[in-house]
Amino acid sequence: SAPVTIIEFSCFECPFCAKFSQEILPLIEENYIKTGKVRFVYRDFPLPFHRNAKKAHEAAECADKQGKFWEYHDILYENVRNLNVASLKKYAEQLKLNISQFNECLDSGEMAKEIEKDIKDGKEYGVQGTPTFFINGIPLVGAQPYKAFEEIINKELDKR
């Protein structure tokens, strides 16, 4: 029911996406999400030249099946350079996920279609790189400072 929606298309192997997640998102969360002014939606957009990204996105979706997407998301961005399958499984253990369920999900590739859907949607919206954001449909591309988000969010809130 928040008046502003931010959709992020992101890649877990992208250092700029990690920077956003660690530095900018906490400010947006504190100032807008927790106050009910913004709804935040994460979409998968693993870049094809990032070797481990697609499997990392599948792993995050597997963690989501156990209600731990955001915790897993945070671990992936803390370890953006270490996303091989063995590491993805180790992170699931750290979060105390049901490991047999997680490994079955990851090894079977059952979440691959979900990732492909997000990639297809992103391409249809004109996403070419990460991170790419849409704030109530207004595109904001690349590594942007908090102020850039704040300006668009506040303009959108002022319209209400």
mmCIF file of C-alpha atoms in Angstrom:
data_model
loop_
_atom_site.group_PDB
_atom_site.id
_atom_site.type_symbol
_atom_site.label_atom_id
_atom_site.label_comp_id
_atom_site.label_asym_id
_atom_site.label_seq_id
_atom_site.Cartn_x
_atom_site.Cartn_y
_atom_site.Cartn_z
ATOM 1 C CA SER A 1 0.000 0.000 0.000
ATOM 2 C CA ALA A 2 3.062 2.295 -0.085
ATOM 3 C CA PRO A 3 2.641 5.217 -2.520
ATOM 4 C CA VAL A 4 6.093 4.669 -4.076
ATOM 5 C CA THR A 5 7.452 1.401 -5.462
ATOM 6 C CA ILE A 6 11.123 0.877 -6.247
ATOM 7 C CA ILE A 7 11.949 -2.065 -8.473
ATOM 8 C CA GLU A 8 15.618 -3.020 -8.618
ATOM 9 C CA PHE A 9 17.066 -5.233 -11.346
ATOM 10 C CA SER A 10 20.305 -6.497 -9.897
ATOM 11 C CA CYS A 11 23.149 -9.013 -10.253
ATOM 12 C CA PHE A 12 24.702 -10.711 -7.226
ATOM 13 C CA GLU A 13 28.147 -10.647 -8.845
ATOM 14 C CA CYS A 14 28.013 -6.904 -9.624
ATOM 15 C CA PRO A 15 30.168 -4.755 -7.297
ATOM 16 C CA PHE A 16 27.980 -1.689 -7.940
ATOM 17 C CA CYS A 17 24.902 -3.666 -6.896
ATOM 18 C CA ALA A 18 26.718 -4.761 -3.743
ATOM 19 C CA LYS A 19 27.601 -1.147 -2.972
ATOM 20 C CA PHE A 20 23.947 -0.129 -3.358
ATOM 21 C CA SER A 21 22.800 -2.995 -1.142
ATOM 22 C CA GLN A 22 25.282 -2.202 1.601
ATOM 23 C CA GLU A 23 25.303 1.606 1.550
ATOM 24 C CA ILE A 24 22.154 3.026 -0.073
ATOM 25 C CA LEU A 25 19.432 0.440 0.580
ATOM 26 C CA PRO A 26 19.784 0.699 4.398
ATOM 27 C CA LEU A 27 19.116 4.455 4.152
ATOM 28 C CA ILE A 28 16.078 3.912 1.909
ATOM 29 C CA GLU A 29 14.883 1.228 4.298
ATOM 30 C CA GLU A 30 15.262 3.445 7.359
ATOM 31 C CA ASN A 31 13.787 6.620 5.850
ATOM 32 C CA TYR A 32 11.111 5.284 3.503
ATOM 33 C CA ILE A 33 10.380 1.552 3.707
ATOM 34 C CA LYS A 34 9.964 1.344 7.492
ATOM 35 C CA THR A 35 7.736 4.437 7.396
ATOM 36 C CA GLY A 36 5.423 2.837 4.805
ATOM 37 C CA LYS A 37 6.245 5.337 2.069
ATOM 38 C CA VAL A 38 8.165 2.929 -0.192
ATOM 39 C CA ARG A 39 7.735 -0.673 -1.245
ATOM 40 C CA PHE A 40 10.941 -2.288 -2.508
ATOM 41 C CA VAL A 41 10.950 -5.113 -5.082
ATOM 42 C CA TYR A 42 14.098 -7.059 -5.999
ATOM 43 C CA ARG A 43 14.290 -8.631 -9.465
ATOM 44 C CA ASP A 44 16.960 -11.035 -10.698
ATOM 45 C CA PHE A 45 19.139 -9.833 -13.554
ATOM 46 C CA PRO A 46 22.339 -11.905 -13.530
ATOM 47 C CA LEU A 47 24.690 -10.518 -16.152
ATOM 48 C CA PRO A 48 25.858 -13.130 -18.680
ATOM 49 C CA PHE A 49 29.549 -12.242 -18.274
ATOM 50 C CA HIS A 50 29.398 -12.869 -14.519
ATOM 51 C CA ARG A 51 30.211 -16.585 -14.390
ATOM 52 C CA ASN A 52 28.603 -17.438 -11.035
ATOM 53 C CA ALA A 53 25.747 -14.936 -11.011
ATOM 54 C CA LYS A 54 22.938 -17.078 -12.407
ATOM 55 C CA LYS A 55 23.502 -19.889 -9.900
ATOM 56 C CA ALA A 56 23.773 -17.307 -7.090
ATOM 57 C CA HIS A 57 20.367 -15.935 -8.105
ATOM 58 C CA GLU A 58 18.940 -19.463 -8.123
ATOM 59 C CA ALA A 59 20.397 -19.985 -4.633
ATOM 60 C CA ALA A 60 18.749 -16.789 -3.360
ATOM 61 C CA GLU A 61 15.411 -17.987 -4.728
ATOM 62 C CA CYS A 62 15.974 -21.350 -3.004
ATOM 63 C CA ALA A 63 16.633 -19.482 0.255
ATOM 64 C CA ASP A 64 13.435 -17.512 -0.372
ATOM 65 C CA LYS A 65 11.490 -20.793 -0.389
ATOM 66 C CA GLN A 66 12.580 -21.079 3.262
ATOM 67 C CA GLY A 67 11.753 -17.450 4.076
ATOM 68 C CA LYS A 68 15.354 -16.241 4.116
ATOM 69 C CA PHE A 69 15.740 -14.302 0.849
ATOM 70 C CA TRP A 70 16.916 -11.024 2.349
ATOM 71 C CA GLU A 71 19.357 -12.649 4.757
ATOM 72 C CA TYR A 72 20.805 -14.703 1.882
ATOM 73 C CA HIS A 73 20.825 -11.607 -0.367
ATOM 74 C CA ASP A 74 22.949 -9.798 2.214
ATOM 75 C CA ILE A 75 25.447 -12.662 2.500
ATOM 76 C CA LEU A 76 25.815 -12.825 -1.289
ATOM 77 C CA TYR A 77 26.581 -9.114 -1.522
ATOM 78 C CA GLU A 78 29.104 -9.423 1.303
ATOM 79 C CA ASN A 79 30.822 -12.174 -0.721
ATOM 80 C CA VAL A 80 30.400 -10.866 -4.274
ATOM 81 C CA ARG A 81 33.730 -12.410 -5.350
ATOM 82 C CA ASN A 82 33.033 -15.845 -3.869
ATOM 83 C CA LEU A 83 29.856 -17.233 -5.410
ATOM 84 C CA ASN A 84 30.786 -20.728 -6.571
ATOM 85 C CA VAL A 85 28.318 -23.514 -5.800
ATOM 86 C CA ALA A 86 30.281 -24.797 -2.774
ATOM 87 C CA SER A 87 30.202 -21.289 -1.276
ATOM 88 C CA LEU A 88 26.481 -20.886 -2.027
ATOM 89 C CA LYS A 89 25.817 -24.073 -0.046
ATOM 90 C CA LYS A 90 28.078 -22.905 2.785
ATOM 91 C CA TYR A 91 26.090 -19.648 3.060
ATOM 92 C CA ALA A 92 22.872 -21.679 3.319
ATOM 93 C CA GLU A 93 24.428 -23.597 6.216
ATOM 94 C CA GLN A 94 25.406 -20.321 7.910
ATOM 95 C CA LEU A 95 21.749 -19.240 7.781
ATOM 96 C CA LYS A 96 20.712 -22.609 9.202
ATOM 97 C CA LEU A 97 18.492 -23.382 6.219
ATOM 98 C CA ASN A 98 17.222 -26.910 5.721
ATOM 99 C CA ILE A 99 20.293 -28.003 3.773
ATOM 100 C CA SER A 100 18.789 -31.029 2.046
ATOM 101 C CA GLN A 101 15.896 -28.892 0.742
ATOM 102 C CA PHE A 102 18.253 -26.086 -0.256
ATOM 103 C CA ASN A 103 20.695 -28.411 -2.051
ATOM 104 C CA GLU A 104 17.868 -30.213 -3.856
ATOM 105 C CA CYS A 105 16.462 -26.873 -5.001
ATOM 106 C CA LEU A 106 19.851 -25.546 -6.127
ATOM 107 C CA ASP A 107 21.144 -28.752 -7.726
ATOM 108 C CA SER A 108 17.916 -29.400 -9.640
ATOM 109 C CA GLY A 109 17.873 -25.937 -11.222
ATOM 110 C CA GLU A 110 14.186 -25.616 -10.315
ATOM 111 C CA MET A 111 14.494 -21.824 -9.869
ATOM 112 C CA ALA A 112 16.118 -21.226 -13.280
ATOM 113 C CA LYS A 113 12.755 -20.409 -14.903
ATOM 114 C CA GLU A 114 12.068 -17.749 -12.249
ATOM 115 C CA ILE A 115 15.426 -16.127 -13.031
ATOM 116 C CA GLU A 116 14.774 -16.293 -16.785
ATOM 117 C CA LYS A 117 11.388 -14.619 -16.277
ATOM 118 C CA ASP A 118 13.003 -11.697 -14.452
ATOM 119 C CA ILE A 119 15.683 -11.370 -17.151
ATOM 120 C CA LYS A 120 13.006 -11.377 -19.878
ATOM 121 C CA ASP A 121 10.938 -8.771 -18.006
ATOM 122 C CA GLY A 122 14.020 -6.623 -17.450
ATOM 123 C CA LYS A 123 14.922 -6.693 -21.133
ATOM 124 C CA GLU A 124 11.340 -5.744 -22.032
ATOM 125 C CA TYR A 125 11.662 -2.734 -19.669
ATOM 126 C CA GLY A 126 14.927 -1.740 -21.356
ATOM 127 C CA VAL A 127 17.332 -2.947 -18.661
ATOM 128 C CA GLN A 128 20.816 -3.281 -20.136
ATOM 129 C CA GLY A 129 22.986 -3.353 -17.039
ATOM 130 C CA THR A 130 22.906 -3.445 -13.269
ATOM 131 C CA PRO A 131 21.862 -1.990 -11.047
ATOM 132 C CA THR A 132 18.814 -0.532 -12.785
ATOM 133 C CA PHE A 133 15.945 0.896 -10.764
ATOM 134 C CA PHE A 134 12.418 1.990 -11.567
ATOM 135 C CA ILE A 135 10.909 4.359 -9.014
ATOM 136 C CA ASN A 136 7.187 4.486 -9.796
ATOM 137 C CA GLY A 137 8.270 3.697 -13.344
ATOM 138 C CA ILE A 138 10.983 6.386 -13.495
ATOM 139 C CA PRO A 139 14.284 4.769 -14.518
ATOM 140 C CA LEU A 140 17.439 5.339 -12.497
ATOM 141 C CA VAL A 141 20.430 3.514 -13.952
ATOM 142 C CA GLY A 142 23.783 2.580 -12.491
ATOM 143 C CA ALA A 143 25.589 3.389 -9.279
ATOM 144 C CA GLN A 144 23.727 6.418 -7.965
ATOM 145 C CA PRO A 145 24.097 8.336 -4.707
ATOM 146 C CA TYR A 146 21.371 8.261 -2.068
ATOM 147 C CA LYS A 147 20.434 11.839 -3.028
ATOM 148 C CA ALA A 148 19.324 10.687 -6.501
ATOM 149 C CA PHE A 149 16.870 8.233 -4.933
ATOM 150 C CA GLU A 150 15.726 10.757 -2.350
ATOM 151 C CA GLU A 151 14.928 13.382 -5.009
ATOM 152 C CA ILE A 152 12.774 11.036 -7.111
ATOM 153 C CA ILE A 153 11.057 9.471 -4.086
ATOM 154 C CA ASN A 154 10.220 12.869 -2.595
ATOM 155 C CA LYS A 155 8.892 14.184 -5.928
ATOM 156 C CA GLU A 156 6.678 11.099 -6.189
ATOM 157 C CA LEU A 157 5.486 11.513 -2.595
ATOM 158 C CA ASP A 158 4.700 15.190 -3.223
ATOM 159 C CA LYS A 159 2.366 14.165 -6.068
ATOM 160 C CA ARG A 160 0.160 12.257 -3.599
#
